XYZ file of C-alpha atoms in Angstrom:
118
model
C 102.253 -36.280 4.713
C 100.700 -38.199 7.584
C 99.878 -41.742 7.530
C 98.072 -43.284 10.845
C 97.632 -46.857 11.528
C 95.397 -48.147 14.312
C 95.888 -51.432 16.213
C 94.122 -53.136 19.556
C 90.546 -52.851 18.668
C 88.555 -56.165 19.174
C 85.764 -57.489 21.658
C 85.642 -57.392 25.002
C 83.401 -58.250 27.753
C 82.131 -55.227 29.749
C 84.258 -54.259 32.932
C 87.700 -55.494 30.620
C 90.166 -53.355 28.967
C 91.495 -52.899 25.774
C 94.481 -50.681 24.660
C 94.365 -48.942 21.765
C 97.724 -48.016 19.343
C 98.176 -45.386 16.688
C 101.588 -45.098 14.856
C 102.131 -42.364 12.392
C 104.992 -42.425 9.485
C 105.155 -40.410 6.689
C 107.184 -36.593 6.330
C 107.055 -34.389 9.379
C 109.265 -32.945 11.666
C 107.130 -33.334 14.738
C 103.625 -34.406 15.479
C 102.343 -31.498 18.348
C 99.160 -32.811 18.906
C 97.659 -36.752 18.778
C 94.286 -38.192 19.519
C 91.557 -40.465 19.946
C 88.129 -39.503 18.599
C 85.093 -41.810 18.071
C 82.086 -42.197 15.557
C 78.874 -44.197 15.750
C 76.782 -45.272 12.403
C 75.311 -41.909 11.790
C 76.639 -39.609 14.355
C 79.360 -37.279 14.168
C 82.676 -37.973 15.413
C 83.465 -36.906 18.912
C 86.524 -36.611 21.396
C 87.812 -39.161 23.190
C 91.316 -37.779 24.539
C 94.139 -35.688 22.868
C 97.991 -35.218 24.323
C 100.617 -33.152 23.080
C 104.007 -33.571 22.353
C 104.950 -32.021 25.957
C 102.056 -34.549 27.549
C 99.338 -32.387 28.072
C 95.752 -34.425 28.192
C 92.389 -33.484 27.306
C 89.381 -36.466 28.455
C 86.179 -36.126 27.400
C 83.919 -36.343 30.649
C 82.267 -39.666 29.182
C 85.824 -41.400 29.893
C 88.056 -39.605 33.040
C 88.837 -42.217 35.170
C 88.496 -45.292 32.732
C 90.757 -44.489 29.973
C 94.502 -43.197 29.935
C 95.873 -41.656 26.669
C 99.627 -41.261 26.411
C 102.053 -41.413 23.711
C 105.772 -42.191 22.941
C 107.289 -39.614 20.887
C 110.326 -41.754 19.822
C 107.985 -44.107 18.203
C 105.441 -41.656 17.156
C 102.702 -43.373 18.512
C 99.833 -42.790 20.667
C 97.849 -45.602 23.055
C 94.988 -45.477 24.651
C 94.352 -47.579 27.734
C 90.952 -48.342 27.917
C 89.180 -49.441 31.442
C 86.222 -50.533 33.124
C 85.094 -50.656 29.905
C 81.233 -50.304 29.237
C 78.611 -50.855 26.206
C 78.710 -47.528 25.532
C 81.908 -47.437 24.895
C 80.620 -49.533 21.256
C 81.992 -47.824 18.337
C 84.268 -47.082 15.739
C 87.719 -45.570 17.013
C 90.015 -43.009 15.146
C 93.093 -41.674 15.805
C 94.120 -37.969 14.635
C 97.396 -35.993 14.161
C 98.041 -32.158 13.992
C 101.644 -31.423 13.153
C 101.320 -27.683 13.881
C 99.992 -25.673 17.061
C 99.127 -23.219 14.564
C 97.566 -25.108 11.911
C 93.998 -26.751 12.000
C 95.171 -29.355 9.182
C 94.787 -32.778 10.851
C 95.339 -36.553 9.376
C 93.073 -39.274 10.240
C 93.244 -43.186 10.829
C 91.247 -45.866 9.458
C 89.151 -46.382 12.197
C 89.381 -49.600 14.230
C 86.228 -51.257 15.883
C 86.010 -51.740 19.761
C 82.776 -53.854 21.234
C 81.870 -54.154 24.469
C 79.449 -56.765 25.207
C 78.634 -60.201 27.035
């Protein structure tokens, strides 16, 4: 129903920024919900930031102030702006799609890497 493709992942030194895409295709009449979620090697995956269709944001405390998620709901895509960016911040990033308010269904990306280091 939902296919996600993530772009924008790479290296970076610590302190740059990177920003992040997601753009979904497939058959749906609306995506209400998109986000960012990350995974370490043997750790479960954990929010990063989510935004709805009418732009409301949820950070995870880890990232207020560094990163910026937004979307463009003519292109069905999702961004993340990422900041001041830190070791840390190392890991695998997903994107994520729920069509529905009311369902709990979600689709997932690939994954694409992001490393911070000197």
């Amino acid at each position: 129903q939902v296919q996600l493709v993530e772009s924008g992942g790479g290296l970076v030194q610590p302190g740059g920024s990177l920003r992040l895409s997601c753009s979904a295709s497939g058959s749906f009449f609306r995506i209400y919900a998109m986000g960012w979620y990350r995974q370490a090697p043997g750790k479960q995956r954990e929010l990063v930031a989510t935004i709805t269709i009418n732009g409301r944001t949820n950070d995870a405390d880890s990232v207020k102030g560094r990163f910026a998620i937004s979307r463009d709901n003519a292109k069905n895509t999702v961004y993340l702006q990422m900041n001041s960016l830190k070791p840390e911040d190392t890991t695998v990033y997903y994107c994520n799609a729920r069509l529905l308010a009311t369902s709990e269904r979600t689709y997932w990306g690939q994954g694409t890497q992001v490393t911070v280091s000197s």
